[in-house]
PDB file of N, CA and C in Angstrom:
ATOM      1  N   MET A  11     121.218  81.310  63.022  1.00 55.00           N
ATOM      2  CA  MET A  11     122.369  82.105  63.411  1.00 55.00           C
ATOM      3  C   MET A  11     123.053  81.231  64.534  1.00 55.00           C
ATOM      4  N   PRO A  12     124.312  80.883  64.316  1.00 63.00           N
ATOM      5  CA  PRO A  12     124.975  80.163  65.402  1.00 63.00           C
ATOM      6  C   PRO A  12     125.181  81.123  66.750  1.00 63.00           C
ATOM      7  N   ALA A  13     125.095  80.434  67.829  1.00 67.00           N
ATOM      8  CA  ALA A  13     125.252  81.097  69.053  1.00 67.00           C
ATOM      9  C   ALA A  13     126.024  80.235  70.061  1.00 67.00           C
ATOM     10  N   PRO A  14     126.662  80.823  71.021  1.00 75.00           N
ATOM     11  CA  PRO A  14     127.377  80.006  72.039  1.00 75.00           C
ATOM     12  C   PRO A  14     126.431  79.129  72.732  1.00 75.00           C
ATOM     13  N   GLY A  15     126.783  77.854  72.905  1.00 78.00           N
ATOM     14  CA  GLY A  15     125.834  76.978  73.710  1.00 78.00           C
ATOM     15  C   GLY A  15     126.202  76.898  75.142  1.00 78.00           C
ATOM     16  N   ARG A  16     127.241  77.442  75.582  1.00 76.00           N
ATOM     17  CA  ARG A  16     127.674  77.356  76.978  1.00 76.00           C
ATOM     18  C   ARG A  16     126.616  77.775  77.945  1.00 76.00           C
ATOM     19  N   PRO A  17     126.039  78.948  77.753  1.00 74.00           N
ATOM     20  CA  PRO A  17     125.005  79.421  78.802  1.00 74.00           C
ATOM     21  C   PRO A  17     123.804  78.412  78.881  1.00 74.00           C
ATOM     22  N   LEU A  18     123.455  77.860  77.759  1.00 75.00           N
ATOM     23  CA  LEU A  18     122.347  76.940  77.790  1.00 75.00           C
ATOM     24  C   LEU A  18     122.822  75.576  78.415  1.00 75.00           C
ATOM     25  N   PHE A  19     123.971  75.237  78.168  1.00 75.00           N
ATOM     26  CA  PHE A  19     124.516  73.979  78.868  1.00 75.00           C
ATOM     27  C   PHE A  19     124.631  74.299  80.414  1.00 75.00           C
ATOM     28  N   GLN A  20     125.079  75.377  80.739  1.00 74.00           N
ATOM     29  CA  GLN A  20     125.211  75.762  82.244  1.00 74.00           C
ATOM     30  C   GLN A  20     123.884  75.744  82.853  1.00 74.00           C
ATOM     31  N   ALA A  21     122.904  76.288  82.212  1.00 73.00           N
ATOM     32  CA  ALA A  21     121.516  76.365  82.792  1.00 73.00           C
ATOM     33  C   ALA A  21     120.913  74.988  82.925  1.00 73.00           C
ATOM     34  N   ALA A  22     121.203  74.139  81.941  1.00 76.00           N
ATOM     35  CA  ALA A  22     120.695  72.781  81.848  1.00 76.00           C
ATOM     36  C   ALA A  22     121.289  71.889  82.966  1.00 76.00           C
ATOM     37  N   THR A  23     122.495  72.098  83.287  1.00 76.00           N
ATOM     38  CA  THR A  23     123.186  71.291  84.250  1.00 76.00           C
ATOM     39  C   THR A  23     123.345  72.008  85.625  1.00 76.00           C
ATOM     40  N   ALA A  24     122.716  73.148  85.857  1.00 73.00           N
ATOM     41  CA  ALA A  24     122.910  73.836  87.028  1.00 73.00           C
ATOM     42  C   ALA A  24     122.611  73.075  88.326  1.00 73.00           C
ATOM     43  N   THR A  25     121.613  72.204  88.304  1.00 72.00           N
ATOM     44  CA  THR A  25     121.228  71.447  89.481  1.00 72.00           C
ATOM     45  C   THR A  25     122.240  70.438  89.847  1.00 72.00           C
ATOM     46  N   LEU A  26     123.037  70.097  88.914  1.00 77.00           N
ATOM     47  CA  LEU A  26     124.087  68.993  89.100  1.00 77.00           C
ATOM     48  C   LEU A  26     125.460  69.550  89.576  1.00 77.00           C
ATOM     49  N   ASN A  27     125.580  70.905  89.409  1.00 76.00           N
ATOM     50  CA  ASN A  27     126.913  71.545  89.654  1.00 76.00           C
ATOM     51  C   ASN A  27     126.710  72.541  90.803  1.00 76.00           C
ATOM     52  N   PRO A  28     127.251  72.305  92.036  1.00 75.00           N
ATOM     53  CA  PRO A  28     127.117  73.225  93.085  1.00 75.00           C
ATOM     54  C   PRO A  28     127.803  74.496  92.931  1.00 75.00           C
ATOM     55  N   TYR A  29     128.649  74.672  91.932  1.00 75.00           N
ATOM     56  CA  TYR A  29     129.464  75.852  91.636  1.00 75.00           C
ATOM     57  C   TYR A  29     129.000  76.500  90.237  1.00 75.00           C
ATOM     58  N   SER A  30     127.780  76.200  89.925  1.00 74.00           N
ATOM     59  CA  SER A  30     127.272  76.662  88.613  1.00 74.00           C
ATOM     60  C   SER A  30     127.252  78.177  88.559  1.00 74.00           C
ATOM     61  N   ALA A  31     127.478  78.713  87.313  1.00 72.00           N
ATOM     62  CA  ALA A  31     127.435  80.218  87.069  1.00 72.00           C
ATOM     63  C   ALA A  31     126.044  80.631  87.256  1.00 72.00           C
ATOM     64  N   THR A  32     125.075  79.801  87.223  1.00 72.00           N
ATOM     65  CA  THR A  32     123.603  80.252  87.256  1.00 72.00           C
ATOM     66  C   THR A  32     123.034  80.144  88.754  1.00 72.00           C
ATOM     67  N   LYS A  33     123.923  79.624  89.653  1.00 77.00           N
ATOM     68  CA  LYS A  33     123.531  79.575  91.087  1.00 77.00           C
ATOM     69  C   LYS A  33     123.181  80.954  91.693  1.00 77.00           C
ATOM     70  N   VAL A  34     122.225  81.054  92.440  1.00 82.00           N
ATOM     71  CA  VAL A  34     121.885  82.304  93.178  1.00 82.00           C
ATOM     72  C   VAL A  34     122.098  82.182  94.610  1.00 82.00           C
ATOM     73  N   ASN A  35     122.703  83.132  95.219  1.00 86.00           N
ATOM     74  CA  ASN A  35     123.028  83.111  96.614  1.00 86.00           C
ATOM     75  C   ASN A  35     121.810  83.797  97.321  1.00 86.00           C
ATOM     76  N   VAL A  36     120.861  82.889  97.729  1.00 90.00           N
ATOM     77  CA  VAL A  36     119.595  83.410  98.363  1.00 90.00           C
ATOM     78  C   VAL A  36     119.873  83.921  99.792  1.00 90.00           C
ATOM     79  N   ALA A  37     121.073  83.591 100.350  1.00 91.00           N
ATOM     80  CA  ALA A  37     121.398  84.073 101.667  1.00 91.00           C
ATOM     81  C   ALA A  37     122.175  85.402 101.712  1.00 91.00           C
ATOM     82  N   ASN A  38     122.405  85.990 100.637  1.00 92.00           N
ATOM     83  CA  ASN A  38     123.187  87.151 100.469  1.00 92.00           C
ATOM     84  C   ASN A  38     122.639  88.297 101.392  1.00 92.00           C
ATOM     85  N   ALA A  39     123.304  88.729 102.338  1.00 94.00           N
ATOM     86  CA  ALA A  39     122.938  89.836 103.218  1.00 94.00           C
ATOM     87  C   ALA A  39     123.170  91.176 102.700  1.00 94.00           C
ATOM     88  N   ASN A  40     123.970  91.231 101.623  1.00 94.00           N
ATOM     89  CA  ASN A  40     124.365  92.588 101.153  1.00 94.00           C
ATOM     90  C   ASN A  40     123.458  93.012  99.975  1.00 94.00           C
ATOM     91  N   ARG A  41     122.535  92.256  99.488  1.00 92.00           N
ATOM     92  CA  ARG A  41     121.688  92.608  98.374  1.00 92.00           C
ATOM     93  C   ARG A  41     120.678  93.697  98.764  1.00 92.00           C
ATOM     94  N   GLY A  42     120.150  94.305  97.842  1.00 93.00           N
ATOM     95  CA  GLY A  42     119.027  95.318  98.059  1.00 93.00           C
ATOM     96  C   GLY A  42     117.757  94.577  98.381  1.00 93.00           C
ATOM     97  N   PRO A  43     116.807  95.412  98.810  1.00 95.00           N
ATOM     98  CA  PRO A  43     115.355  94.901  99.111  1.00 95.00           C
ATOM     99  C   PRO A  43     114.873  94.175  97.800  1.00 95.00           C
ATOM    100  N   LEU A  44     114.145  93.136  98.065  1.00 96.00           N
ATOM    101  CA  LEU A  44     113.508  92.325  96.961  1.00 96.00           C
ATOM    102  C   LEU A  44     112.025  92.254  97.153  1.00 96.00           C
ATOM    103  N   LEU A  45     111.326  92.692  96.219  1.00 97.00           N
ATOM    104  CA  LEU A  45     109.794  92.671  96.153  1.00 97.00           C
ATOM    105  C   LEU A  45     109.378  91.558  95.080  1.00 97.00           C
ATOM    106  N   LEU A  46     108.846  90.526  95.588  1.00 97.00           N
ATOM    107  CA  LEU A  46     108.300  89.390  94.636  1.00 97.00           C
ATOM    108  C   LEU A  46     106.823  89.741  94.427  1.00 97.00           C
ATOM    109  N   VAL A  47     106.509  89.734  93.202  1.00 96.00           N
ATOM    110  CA  VAL A  47     105.030  89.982  92.857  1.00 96.00           C
ATOM    111  C   VAL A  47     104.481  88.744  92.200  1.00 96.00           C
ATOM    112  N   SER A  48     103.098  88.595  92.489  1.00 96.00           N
ATOM    113  CA  SER A  48     102.497  87.461  91.922  1.00 96.00           C
ATOM    114  C   SER A  48     101.070  87.831  91.497  1.00 96.00           C
ATOM    115  N   GLY A  49     100.532  87.190  90.585  1.00 95.00           N
ATOM    116  CA  GLY A  49      99.111  87.297  90.191  1.00 95.00           C
ATOM    117  C   GLY A  49      98.401  86.055  90.696  1.00 95.00           C
ATOM    118  N   GLU A  50      97.290  86.271  91.407  1.00 95.00           N
ATOM    119  CA  GLU A  50      96.532  85.133  91.973  1.00 95.00           C
ATOM    120  C   GLU A  50      96.155  84.113  90.999  1.00 95.00           C
ATOM    121  N   LYS A  51      95.810  84.510  89.736  1.00 95.00           N
ATOM    122  CA  LYS A  51      95.455  83.544  88.659  1.00 95.00           C
ATOM    123  C   LYS A  51      96.484  83.260  87.654  1.00 95.00           C
ATOM    124  N   ASP A  52      97.819  83.444  88.096  1.00 95.00           N
ATOM    125  CA  ASP A  52      98.948  83.148  87.176  1.00 95.00           C
ATOM    126  C   ASP A  52      99.126  81.600  86.979  1.00 95.00           C
ATOM    127  N   ASN A  53      98.970  81.161  85.797  1.00 95.00           N
ATOM    128  CA  ASN A  53      99.204  79.721  85.536  1.00 95.00           C
ATOM    129  C   ASN A  53     100.593  79.419  85.088  1.00 95.00           C
ATOM    130  N   THR A  54     101.261  80.525  84.692  1.00 95.00           N
ATOM    131  CA  THR A  54     102.686  80.369  84.136  1.00 95.00           C
ATOM    132  C   THR A  54     103.653  80.212  85.322  1.00 95.00           C
ATOM    133  N   VAL A  55     103.523  81.141  86.277  1.00 94.00           N
ATOM    134  CA  VAL A  55     104.370  81.011  87.472  1.00 94.00           C
ATOM    135  C   VAL A  55     103.319  81.205  88.614  1.00 94.00           C
ATOM    136  N   PRO A  56     102.750  79.971  89.066  1.00 95.00           N
ATOM    137  CA  PRO A  56     101.734  80.022  90.040  1.00 95.00           C
ATOM    138  C   PRO A  56     102.150  80.662  91.336  1.00 95.00           C
ATOM    139  N   PRO A  57     101.217  81.230  92.090  1.00 96.00           N
ATOM    140  CA  PRO A  57     101.608  81.854  93.380  1.00 96.00           C
ATOM    141  C   PRO A  57     102.310  80.942  94.325  1.00 96.00           C
ATOM    142  N   VAL A  58     102.034  79.662  94.303  1.00 96.00           N
ATOM    143  CA  VAL A  58     102.739  78.690  95.177  1.00 96.00           C
ATOM    144  C   VAL A  58     104.286  78.670  94.876  1.00 96.00           C
ATOM    145  N   MET A  59     104.624  78.923  93.532  1.00 95.00           N
ATOM    146  CA  MET A  59     105.996  78.963  93.253  1.00 95.00           C
ATOM    147  C   MET A  59     106.752  80.251  93.731  1.00 95.00           C
ATOM    148  N   VAL A  60     105.961  81.320  93.695  1.00 96.00           N
ATOM    149  CA  VAL A  60     106.535  82.615  94.142  1.00 96.00           C
ATOM    150  C   VAL A  60     106.676  82.579  95.748  1.00 96.00           C
ATOM    151  N   LYS A  61     105.741  81.868  96.325  1.00 97.00           N
ATOM    152  CA  LYS A  61     105.819  81.735  97.822  1.00 97.00           C
ATOM    153  C   LYS A  61     107.001  80.847  98.151  1.00 97.00           C
ATOM    154  N   SER A  62     107.260  79.884  97.340  1.00 95.00           N
ATOM    155  CA  SER A  62     108.544  79.008  97.530  1.00 95.00           C
ATOM    156  C   SER A  62     109.777  79.852  97.369  1.00 95.00           C
ATOM    157  N   THR A  63     109.774  80.689  96.361  1.00 94.00           N
ATOM    158  CA  THR A  63     110.966  81.625  96.280  1.00 94.00           C
ATOM    159  C   THR A  63     111.085  82.506  97.478  1.00 94.00           C
ATOM    160  N   LEU A  64     109.959  83.012  97.939  1.00 96.00           N
ATOM    161  CA  LEU A  64     110.047  83.817  99.170  1.00 96.00           C
ATOM    162  C   LEU A  64     110.610  83.075 100.326  1.00 96.00           C
ATOM    163  N   LYS A  65     110.187  81.803 100.540  1.00 95.00           N
ATOM    164  CA  LYS A  65     110.739  81.004 101.576  1.00 95.00           C
ATOM    165  C   LYS A  65     112.294  80.735 101.413  1.00 95.00           C
ATOM    166  N   ALA A  66     112.785  80.566 100.166  1.00 93.00           N
ATOM    167  CA  ALA A  66     114.198  80.378  99.964  1.00 93.00           C
ATOM    168  C   ALA A  66     114.999  81.568 100.302  1.00 93.00           C
ATOM    169  N   TYR A  67     114.420  82.778  99.959  1.00 94.00           N
ATOM    170  CA  TYR A  67     115.085  83.996 100.288  1.00 94.00           C
ATOM    171  C   TYR A  67     115.042  84.423 101.751  1.00 94.00           C
ATOM    172  N   ARG A  68     114.202  83.768 102.492  1.00 91.00           N
ATOM    173  CA  ARG A  68     114.200  84.087 103.968  1.00 91.00           C
ATOM    174  C   ARG A  68     115.422  83.782 104.755  1.00 91.00           C
ATOM    175  N   GLN A  69     116.370  82.982 104.026  1.00 87.00           N
ATOM    176  CA  GLN A  69     117.623  82.729 104.656  1.00 87.00           C
ATOM    177  C   GLN A  69     118.521  83.993 104.837  1.00 87.00           C
ATOM    178  N   SER A  70     118.226  85.023 104.005  1.00 93.00           N
ATOM    179  CA  SER A  70     118.917  86.258 104.162  1.00 93.00           C
ATOM    180  C   SER A  70     118.247  87.255 105.064  1.00 93.00           C
ATOM    181  N   PRO A  71     119.067  88.048 105.768  1.00 94.00           N
ATOM    182  CA  PRO A  71     118.443  89.088 106.627  1.00 94.00           C
ATOM    183  C   PRO A  71     118.000  90.295 105.777  1.00 94.00           C
ATOM    184  N   ALA A  72     118.345  90.324 104.522  1.00 95.00           N
ATOM    185  CA  ALA A  72     117.897  91.480 103.689  1.00 95.00           C
ATOM    186  C   ALA A  72     116.391  91.413 103.517  1.00 95.00           C
ATOM    187  N   VAL A  73     115.802  92.622 103.311  1.00 96.00           N
ATOM    188  CA  VAL A  73     114.435  92.745 103.102  1.00 96.00           C
ATOM    189  C   VAL A  73     113.938  91.911 101.921  1.00 96.00           C
ATOM    190  N   THR A  74     112.911  91.068 102.163  1.00 96.00           N
ATOM    191  CA  THR A  74     112.265  90.340 101.073  1.00 96.00           C
ATOM    192  C   THR A  74     110.818  90.253 101.468  1.00 96.00           C
ATOM    193  N   GLU A  75     109.975  90.675 100.434  1.00 97.00           N
ATOM    194  CA  GLU A  75     108.548  90.792 100.592  1.00 97.00           C
ATOM    195  C   GLU A  75     107.759  90.174  99.398  1.00 97.00           C
ATOM    196  N   LEU A  76     106.577  89.787  99.658  1.00 97.00           N
ATOM    197  CA  LEU A  76     105.701  89.264  98.606  1.00 97.00           C
ATOM    198  C   LEU A  76     104.438  90.056  98.538  1.00 97.00           C
ATOM    199  N   LYS A  77     104.087  90.411  97.271  1.00 97.00           N
ATOM    200  CA  LYS A  77     102.756  91.078  97.057  1.00 97.00           C
ATOM    201  C   LYS A  77     102.027  90.311  96.018  1.00 97.00           C
ATOM    202  N   GLU A  78     100.799  89.694  96.371  1.00 97.00           N
ATOM    203  CA  GLU A  78     100.013  88.986  95.385  1.00 97.00           C
ATOM    204  C   GLU A  78      98.854  89.916  95.054  1.00 97.00           C
ATOM    205  N   PHE A  79      98.659  90.026  93.714  1.00 96.00           N
ATOM    206  CA  PHE A  79      97.647  90.789  93.245  1.00 96.00           C
ATOM    207  C   PHE A  79      96.347  89.914  92.884  1.00 96.00           C
ATOM    208  N   PRO A  80      95.186  90.104  93.616  1.00 95.00           N
ATOM    209  CA  PRO A  80      94.081  89.243  93.395  1.00 95.00           C
ATOM    210  C   PRO A  80      93.515  89.474  91.976  1.00 95.00           C
ATOM    211  N   GLY A  81      93.045  88.285  91.466  1.00 93.00           N
ATOM    212  CA  GLY A  81      92.347  88.366  90.141  1.00 93.00           C
ATOM    213  C   GLY A  81      93.295  88.522  88.933  1.00 93.00           C
ATOM    214  N   ARG A  82      94.556  88.607  89.211  1.00 94.00           N
ATOM    215  CA  ARG A  82      95.470  89.018  88.067  1.00 94.00           C
ATOM    216  C   ARG A  82      96.227  87.765  87.656  1.00 94.00           C
ATOM    217  N   GLY A  83      96.586  87.676  86.362  1.00 94.00           N
ATOM    218  CA  GLY A  83      97.402  86.581  85.765  1.00 94.00           C
ATOM    219  C   GLY A  83      98.820  86.910  85.575  1.00 94.00           C
ATOM    220  N   HIS A  84      99.424  86.260  84.625  1.00 94.00           N
ATOM    221  CA  HIS A  84     100.916  86.352  84.470  1.00 94.00           C
ATOM    222  C   HIS A  84     101.330  87.707  83.902  1.00 94.00           C
ATOM    223  N   SER A  85     100.457  88.342  83.147  1.00 94.00           N
ATOM    224  CA  SER A  85     100.846  89.591  82.459  1.00 94.00           C
ATOM    225  C   SER A  85     100.701  90.841  83.313  1.00 94.00           C
ATOM    226  N   LEU A  86     101.107  90.853  84.498  1.00 90.00           N
ATOM    227  CA  LEU A  86     100.860  91.854  85.482  1.00 90.00           C
ATOM    228  C   LEU A  86     101.319  93.202  84.967  1.00 90.00           C
ATOM    229  N   THR A  87     102.516  93.253  84.322  1.00 88.00           N
ATOM    230  CA  THR A  87     103.119  94.568  83.926  1.00 88.00           C
ATOM    231  C   THR A  87     102.666  95.112  82.644  1.00 88.00           C
ATOM    232  N   ILE A  88     101.909  94.275  81.901  1.00 92.00           N
ATOM    233  CA  ILE A  88     101.472  94.745  80.530  1.00 92.00           C
ATOM    234  C   ILE A  88      99.884  94.620  80.329  1.00 92.00           C
ATOM    235  N   ASP A  89      99.183  94.193  81.278  1.00 90.00           N
ATOM    236  CA  ASP A  89      97.732  94.140  81.040  1.00 90.00           C
ATOM    237  C   ASP A  89      97.206  95.524  81.538  1.00 90.00           C
ATOM    238  N   SER A  90      95.851  95.634  81.397  1.00 89.00           N
ATOM    239  CA  SER A  90      95.136  96.985  81.609  1.00 89.00           C
ATOM    240  C   SER A  90      95.382  97.405  83.093  1.00 89.00           C
ATOM    241  N   GLY A  91      95.653  96.571  84.065  1.00 89.00           N
ATOM    242  CA  GLY A  91      95.862  97.006  85.439  1.00 89.00           C
ATOM    243  C   GLY A  91      97.302  97.224  85.811  1.00 89.00           C
ATOM    244  N   TRP A  92      98.164  97.448  84.866  1.00 94.00           N
ATOM    245  CA  TRP A  92      99.641  97.719  85.122  1.00 94.00           C
ATOM    246  C   TRP A  92      99.874  98.795  86.030  1.00 94.00           C
ATOM    247  N   ARG A  93      99.095  99.883  85.968  1.00 95.00           N
ATOM    248  CA  ARG A  93      99.332 101.029  86.851  1.00 95.00           C
ATOM    249  C   ARG A  93      99.206 100.636  88.384  1.00 95.00           C
ATOM    250  N   GLU A  94      98.281  99.818  88.658  1.00 95.00           N
ATOM    251  CA  GLU A  94      98.225  99.407  90.165  1.00 95.00           C
ATOM    252  C   GLU A  94      99.533  98.757  90.624  1.00 95.00           C
ATOM    253  N   LEU A  95     100.100  97.862  89.782  1.00 95.00           N
ATOM    254  CA  LEU A  95     101.356  97.245  90.122  1.00 95.00           C
ATOM    255  C   LEU A  95     102.462  98.286  90.184  1.00 95.00           C
ATOM    256  N   ALA A  96     102.556  99.199  89.194  1.00 96.00           N
ATOM    257  CA  ALA A  96     103.572 100.319  89.270  1.00 96.00           C
ATOM    258  C   ALA A  96     103.455 101.181  90.482  1.00 96.00           C
ATOM    259  N   GLN A  97     102.209 101.588  90.787  1.00 97.00           N
ATOM    260  CA  GLN A  97     102.013 102.422  91.959  1.00 97.00           C
ATOM    261  C   GLN A  97     102.367 101.720  93.239  1.00 97.00           C
ATOM    262  N   TYR A  98     102.045 100.442  93.413  1.00 97.00           N
ATOM    263  CA  TYR A  98     102.425  99.714  94.583  1.00 97.00           C
ATOM    264  C   TYR A  98     103.876  99.551  94.717  1.00 97.00           C
ATOM    265  N   SER A  99     104.531  99.267  93.564  1.00 97.00           N
ATOM    266  CA  SER A  99     106.051  99.079  93.573  1.00 97.00           C
ATOM    267  C   SER A  99     106.819 100.321  93.938  1.00 97.00           C
ATOM    268  N   LEU A 100     106.315 101.504  93.364  1.00 97.00           N
ATOM    269  CA  LEU A 100     106.888 102.759  93.688  1.00 97.00           C
ATOM    270  C   LEU A 100     106.643 103.116  95.165  1.00 97.00           C
ATOM    271  N   ALA A 101     105.503 102.901  95.659  1.00 98.00           N
ATOM    272  CA  ALA A 101     105.239 103.169  97.146  1.00 98.00           C
ATOM    273  C   ALA A 101     106.075 102.246  97.974  1.00 98.00           C
ATOM    274  N   TRP A 102     106.261 101.004  97.642  1.00 98.00           N
ATOM    275  CA  TRP A 102     107.101 100.034  98.316  1.00 98.00           C
ATOM    276  C   TRP A 102     108.564 100.523  98.358  1.00 98.00           C
ATOM    277  N   LEU A 103     109.058 100.914  97.222  1.00 97.00           N
ATOM    278  CA  LEU A 103     110.388 101.423  97.140  1.00 97.00           C
ATOM    279  C   LEU A 103     110.601 102.669  98.027  1.00 97.00           C
ATOM    280  N   ASN A 104     109.651 103.585  97.940  1.00 97.00           N
ATOM    281  CA  ASN A 104     109.696 104.811  98.787  1.00 97.00           C
ATOM    282  C   ASN A 104     109.683 104.430 100.275  1.00 97.00           C
ATOM    283  N   ALA A 105     108.901 103.485 100.582  1.00 96.00           N
ATOM    284  CA  ALA A 105     108.841 103.055 102.056  1.00 96.00           C
ATOM    285  C   ALA A 105     110.189 102.479 102.473  1.00 96.00           C
ATOM    286  N   LYS A 106     110.955 101.875 101.544  1.00 94.00           N
ATOM    287  CA  LYS A 106     112.265 101.352 101.880  1.00 94.00           C
ATOM    288  C   LYS A 106     113.389 102.386 101.867  1.00 94.00           C
ATOM    289  N   GLY A 107     112.946 103.648 101.513  1.00 92.00           N
ATOM    290  CA  GLY A 107     114.026 104.734 101.360  1.00 92.00           C
ATOM    291  C   GLY A 107     114.736 104.692 100.059  1.00 92.00           C
ATOM    292  N   LEU A 108     114.120 104.128  99.068  1.00 90.00           N
ATOM    293  CA  LEU A 108     114.805 104.006  97.821  1.00 90.00           C
ATOM    294  C   LEU A 108     114.159 104.911  96.718  1.00 90.00           C
TER     295      LEU A 108
END
């Protein structure tokens, strides 16, 4: 099925274009709180990449936090321990008044 190629082209060339539609403003002070979650044994998005993302978002004064779940892989939200992640996330949101 034919589909527009523009989004793929934009994503592929995003690092070359400082005004790319896919660029994220990590210094945005008006965004809501951001909780980054990571699995200690995630090989798809390793914890070091999530920590790098946290570092990039530190430019913003908005709340940004990281929670790493020990012994967990990439399927945090769909594996047998998903309730732990859900409960932590809800408690985190409640603590932020959301």
